PDB file of C-alpha atoms in Angstrom:
ATOM      1  CA  MET A   1       0.000   0.000   0.000  1.00 69.00           C
ATOM      2  CA  GLU A   2       1.287   3.493  -0.789  1.00 90.00           C
ATOM      3  CA  ARG A   3       1.731   6.036   1.978  1.00 92.00           C
ATOM      4  CA  THR A   4      -1.522   7.655   3.058  1.00 96.00           C
ATOM      5  CA  THR A   5      -2.394  10.294   5.606  1.00 98.00           C
ATOM      6  CA  TYR A   6      -4.589   9.814   8.646  1.00 98.00           C
ATOM      7  CA  ALA A   7      -5.999  12.256  11.173  1.00 98.00           C
ATOM      8  CA  ILE A   8      -5.685  10.657  14.609  1.00 98.00           C
ATOM      9  CA  ALA A   9      -7.462  12.062  17.681  1.00 97.00           C
ATOM     10  CA  LEU A  10      -5.659  11.661  21.003  1.00 97.00           C
ATOM     11  CA  GLY A  11      -7.294  12.078  24.395  1.00 94.00           C
ATOM     12  CA  SER A  12      -6.288  11.475  27.999  1.00 93.00           C
ATOM     13  CA  ASN A  13      -7.742  12.362  31.380  1.00 90.00           C
ATOM     14  CA  ARG A  14      -5.884  10.082  33.763  1.00 89.00           C
ATOM     15  CA  ARG A  15      -2.239   9.870  34.795  1.00 90.00           C
ATOM     16  CA  GLY A  16      -0.347   6.970  33.348  1.00 89.00           C
ATOM     17  CA  ILE A  17       3.179   5.653  33.160  1.00 92.00           C
ATOM     18  CA  TYR A  18       4.240   8.772  31.221  1.00 93.00           C
ATOM     19  CA  GLY A  19       2.759  11.213  33.730  1.00 93.00           C
ATOM     20  CA  ALA A  20      -0.052  13.719  33.408  1.00 94.00           C
ATOM     21  CA  PRO A  21      -2.468  13.612  30.457  1.00 95.00           C
ATOM     22  CA  ALA A  22      -0.554  16.141  28.306  1.00 95.00           C
ATOM     23  CA  ALA A  23       2.693  14.196  28.793  1.00 96.00           C
ATOM     24  CA  THR A  24       0.868  10.977  27.932  1.00 96.00           C
ATOM     25  CA  ILE A  25      -0.356  12.522  24.665  1.00 97.00           C
ATOM     26  CA  ARG A  26       3.187  13.584  23.763  1.00 96.00           C
ATOM     27  CA  ALA A  27       4.487  10.072  24.501  1.00 97.00           C
ATOM     28  CA  ALA A  28       1.674   8.515  22.449  1.00 96.00           C
ATOM     29  CA  LEU A  29       2.596  10.725  19.485  1.00 96.00           C
ATOM     30  CA  ALA A  30       6.139   9.370  19.645  1.00 96.00           C
ATOM     31  CA  ALA A  31       4.816   5.793  19.843  1.00 97.00           C
ATOM     32  CA  VAL A  32       2.489   6.241  16.852  1.00 96.00           C
ATOM     33  CA  GLY A  33       5.258   7.682  14.669  1.00 94.00           C
ATOM     34  CA  GLY A  34       5.011   9.127  11.178  1.00 96.00           C
ATOM     35  CA  VAL A  35       3.703  12.421  12.578  1.00 97.00           C
ATOM     36  CA  VAL A  36       3.709  15.220  10.000  1.00 97.00           C
ATOM     37  CA  ALA A  37       1.612  17.748  11.960  1.00 98.00           C
ATOM     38  CA  VAL A  38       0.225  18.004  15.461  1.00 98.00           C
ATOM     39  CA  SER A  39      -2.274  20.422  16.954  1.00 97.00           C
ATOM     40  CA  PRO A  40      -1.839  22.181  20.249  1.00 96.00           C
ATOM     41  CA  ILE A  41      -3.079  20.156  23.214  1.00 95.00           C
ATOM     42  CA  ILE A  42      -6.379  21.583  24.449  1.00 93.00           C
ATOM     43  CA  ALA A  43      -8.432  20.970  27.587  1.00 90.00           C
ATOM     44  CA  SER A  44     -12.062  19.911  27.283  1.00 86.00           C
ATOM     45  CA  ALA A  45     -14.960  18.863  29.458  1.00 79.00           C
ATOM     46  CA  PRO A  46     -15.605  15.125  29.653  1.00 73.00           C
ATOM     47  CA  LEU A  47     -18.414  13.325  27.860  1.00 70.00           C
ATOM     48  CA  GLY A  48     -20.400  10.842  29.915  1.00 65.00           C
ATOM     49  CA  PRO A  49     -19.725   9.837  33.506  1.00 64.00           C
ATOM     50  CA  SER A  50     -16.094  10.901  33.880  1.00 65.00           C
ATOM     51  CA  ILE A  51     -15.524  14.000  36.017  1.00 69.00           C
ATOM     52  CA  ARG A  52     -11.925  14.648  34.949  1.00 78.00           C
ATOM     53  CA  ARG A  53     -11.189  17.159  32.195  1.00 83.00           C
ATOM     54  CA  TYR A  54      -9.506  15.793  29.096  1.00 88.00           C
ATOM     55  CA  ALA A  55      -6.340  16.780  27.306  1.00 94.00           C
ATOM     56  CA  ASN A  56      -7.022  16.445  23.563  1.00 95.00           C
ATOM     57  CA  ALA A  57      -4.986  16.810  20.386  1.00 97.00           C
ATOM     58  CA  VAL A  58      -5.093  15.713  16.765  1.00 97.00           C
ATOM     59  CA  ALA A  59      -2.144  14.561  14.684  1.00 98.00           C
ATOM     60  CA  LEU A  60      -1.693  13.939  11.004  1.00 98.00           C
ATOM     61  CA  ILE A  61       0.406  10.877  10.349  1.00 98.00           C
ATOM     62  CA  GLU A  62       1.706   9.238   7.195  1.00 98.00           C
ATOM     63  CA  THR A  63       1.948   5.464   6.968  1.00 97.00           C
ATOM     64  CA  ARG A  64       1.604   2.551   4.589  1.00 96.00           C
ATOM     65  CA  ASP A  65      -0.767   0.854   7.053  1.00 97.00           C
ATOM     66  CA  SER A  66      -4.295   0.098   5.888  1.00 95.00           C
ATOM     67  CA  PRO A  67      -7.031   1.356   8.230  1.00 96.00           C
ATOM     68  CA  PRO A  68      -7.478  -2.011  10.029  1.00 96.00           C
ATOM     69  CA  VAL A  69      -3.716  -2.463  10.437  1.00 96.00           C
ATOM     70  CA  LEU A  70      -3.384   1.062  11.850  1.00 97.00           C
ATOM     71  CA  LEU A  71      -6.324   0.479  14.197  1.00 96.00           C
ATOM     72  CA  ALA A  72      -4.672  -2.687  15.548  1.00 96.00           C
ATOM     73  CA  ARG A  73      -1.430  -0.752  16.100  1.00 97.00           C
ATOM     74  CA  LEU A  74      -3.272   2.055  17.921  1.00 96.00           C
ATOM     75  CA  LYS A  75      -5.032  -0.479  20.175  1.00 94.00           C
ATOM     76  CA  ARG A  76      -1.659  -2.073  21.039  1.00 95.00           C
ATOM     77  CA  ILE A  77      -0.290   1.366  21.962  1.00 96.00           C
ATOM     78  CA  GLU A  78      -3.337   2.051  24.169  1.00 93.00           C
ATOM     79  CA  THR A  79      -2.784  -1.251  25.970  1.00 91.00           C
ATOM     80  CA  ALA A  80       0.958  -0.608  26.400  1.00 93.00           C
ATOM     81  CA  PHE A  81       0.129   2.796  27.913  1.00 92.00           C
ATOM     82  CA  GLY A  82      -2.153   1.160  30.484  1.00 87.00           C
ATOM     83  CA  ARG A  83      -5.576   1.602  28.949  1.00 75.00           C
ATOM     84  CA  ARG A  84      -8.067  -0.952  30.177  1.00 71.00           C
ATOM     85  CA  ARG A  85     -11.436  -1.450  28.545  1.00 68.00           C
ATOM     86  CA  GLY A  86     -14.237  -0.524  30.885  1.00 61.00           C
ATOM     87  CA  ARG A  87     -17.109   1.857  31.169  1.00 54.00           C
ATOM     88  CA  ARG A  88     -18.006   3.738  27.997  1.00 57.00           C
ATOM     89  CA  TRP A  89     -16.704   7.306  28.167  1.00 56.00           C
ATOM     90  CA  GLY A  90     -15.043   6.656  31.525  1.00 58.00           C
ATOM     91  CA  SER A  91     -11.656   8.076  32.471  1.00 70.00           C
ATOM     92  CA  ARG A  92      -8.748   6.694  30.472  1.00 82.00           C
ATOM     93  CA  VAL A  93      -5.009   6.940  30.245  1.00 89.00           C
ATOM     94  CA  ILE A  94      -5.070   7.284  26.453  1.00 93.00           C
ATOM     95  CA  ASP A  95      -7.602   7.112  23.648  1.00 92.00           C
ATOM     96  CA  LEU A  96      -6.414   6.963  20.037  1.00 96.00           C
ATOM     97  CA  ASP A  97      -9.034   7.196  17.290  1.00 95.00           C
ATOM     98  CA  ILE A  98      -8.770   7.263  13.513  1.00 97.00           C
ATOM     99  CA  ILE A  99     -10.826  10.281  12.457  1.00 97.00           C
ATOM    100  CA  LEU A 100     -10.098  10.709   8.742  1.00 97.00           C
ATOM    101  CA  TRP A 101      -8.099   8.903   6.074  1.00 97.00           C
ATOM    102  CA  SER A 102      -6.809  10.371   2.811  1.00 96.00           C
ATOM    103  CA  GLY A 103      -8.176   7.247   1.108  1.00 94.00           C
ATOM    104  CA  GLY A 104     -11.720   8.424   1.853  1.00 94.00           C
ATOM    105  CA  VAL A 105     -14.226   6.036   3.406  1.00 95.00           C
ATOM    106  CA  TRP A 106     -13.508   2.701   5.105  1.00 95.00           C
ATOM    107  CA  ARG A 107     -16.083   0.365   6.571  1.00 95.00           C
ATOM    108  CA  GLY A 108     -15.140  -2.919   8.158  1.00 91.00           C
ATOM    109  CA  PRO A 109     -15.593  -4.938  11.328  1.00 88.00           C
ATOM    110  CA  GLY A 110     -14.952  -2.636  14.283  1.00 89.00           C
ATOM    111  CA  LEU A 111     -13.883   0.353  12.192  1.00 93.00           C
ATOM    112  CA  THR A 112     -15.630   3.100  10.265  1.00 93.00           C
ATOM    113  CA  VAL A 113     -13.679   5.984   8.724  1.00 95.00           C
ATOM    114  CA  PRO A 114     -14.507   8.804   8.916  1.00 96.00           C
ATOM    115  CA  HIS A 115     -15.165   8.397  12.630  1.00 94.00           C
ATOM    116  CA  ALA A 116     -18.928   8.331  13.116  1.00 89.00           C
ATOM    117  CA  ALA A 117     -19.118  11.070  15.776  1.00 90.00           C
ATOM    118  CA  TYR A 118     -16.276  13.438  14.897  1.00 94.00           C
ATOM    119  CA  ARG A 119     -18.546  15.990  13.174  1.00 93.00           C
ATOM    120  CA  ASP A 120     -20.244  16.726  16.517  1.00 91.00           C
ATOM    121  CA  ARG A 121     -17.132  16.933  18.702  1.00 91.00           C
ATOM    122  CA  GLY A 122     -15.576  20.337  19.140  1.00 91.00           C
ATOM    123  CA  PHE A 123     -12.677  18.800  21.067  1.00 92.00           C
ATOM    124  CA  VAL A 124     -11.740  16.940  17.855  1.00 95.00           C
ATOM    125  CA  LEU A 125     -12.711  19.540  15.251  1.00 96.00           C
ATOM    126  CA  ALA A 126     -11.025  22.549  16.897  1.00 94.00           C
ATOM    127  CA  PRO A 127      -7.556  20.950  17.009  1.00 96.00           C
ATOM    128  CA  LEU A 128      -8.067  19.329  13.590  1.00 97.00           C
ATOM    129  CA  ALA A 129      -8.995  22.705  12.086  1.00 96.00           C
ATOM    130  CA  ARG A 130      -5.677  24.102  13.337  1.00 96.00           C
ATOM    131  CA  ILE A 131      -3.652  21.623  11.260  1.00 98.00           C
ATOM    132  CA  ALA A 132      -5.951  20.567   8.393  1.00 97.00           C
ATOM    133  CA  PRO A 133      -8.659  23.214   7.911  1.00 97.00           C
ATOM    134  CA  ARG A 134      -9.207  22.400   4.236  1.00 97.00           C
ATOM    135  CA  TRP A 135      -9.452  18.610   4.596  1.00 97.00           C
ATOM    136  CA  ARG A 136     -12.893  17.681   3.252  1.00 97.00           C
ATOM    137  CA  ASP A 137     -15.169  15.159   4.884  1.00 96.00           C
ATOM    138  CA  PRO A 138     -15.578  12.416   2.278  1.00 94.00           C
ATOM    139  CA  LEU A 139     -19.273  11.953   3.121  1.00 94.00           C
ATOM    140  CA  THR A 140     -20.499  15.555   3.350  1.00 94.00           C
ATOM    141  CA  GLY A 141     -17.906  17.361   1.233  1.00 95.00           C
ATOM    142  CA  GLN A 142     -17.615  20.017   3.938  1.00 96.00           C
ATOM    143  CA  SER A 143     -14.218  21.262   5.058  1.00 96.00           C
ATOM    144  CA  VAL A 144     -12.975  20.667   8.589  1.00 96.00           C
ATOM    145  CA  ARG A 145     -12.985  24.450   9.079  1.00 96.00           C
ATOM    146  CA  HIS A 146     -16.675  24.568   8.159  1.00 94.00           C
ATOM    147  CA  LEU A 147     -17.532  21.604  10.410  1.00 95.00           C
ATOM    148  CA  ALA A 148     -15.641  23.204  13.321  1.00 94.00           C
ATOM    149  CA  HIS A 149     -17.515  26.464  12.800  1.00 91.00           C
ATOM    150  CA  LYS A 150     -20.861  24.650  12.792  1.00 89.00           C
ATOM    151  CA  VAL A 151     -20.164  22.750  16.004  1.00 83.00           C
ATOM    152  CA  ASP A 152     -19.052  25.921  17.822  1.00 71.00           C
ATOM    153  CA  ARG A 153     -21.983  28.044  16.628  1.00 63.00           C
ATOM    154  CA  PRO A 154     -24.594  28.660  19.337  1.00 59.00           C
ATOM    155  CA  ARG A 155     -27.873  26.886  18.583  1.00 56.00           C
ATOM    156  CA  LEU A 156     -31.361  28.092  19.340  1.00 54.00           C
ATOM    157  CA  ARG A 157     -33.270  25.811  21.666  1.00 54.00           C
ATOM    158  CA  PRO A 158     -36.779  24.804  20.528  1.00 55.00           C
TER     159      PRO A 158
END
């Protein structure tokens, strides 16, 4: 497979073997490798039951890995960093998600690219817009900049 680009979301809200969440994100970036761009690390409120704030970032990486091969590698990194599967949206040492792929759309067992929920997550879109504002969603055709603007825009309540 030729080299392709992926947008990878990184999140952490629990200390791990590499220290505080921001340090864990930096260590995870080194473990993933192939990084060509990385957003600033931002703080965000948790989704779901966790009460700890998250450190979040997005990186663009280049690799020859197919989406399922990259996903397996990311899961191995999560495990090596101390992530244990548990409660959905609970606190975690590290979370690594494939958000976008320069190859477009991928659907397979356990993996859908683009990530199903990224269009509604400001903590993914804001950092992604800093490093890839013109990347177009392969399903909607909208740019990341446009998607980030939509998610941040105040909405009227019915």
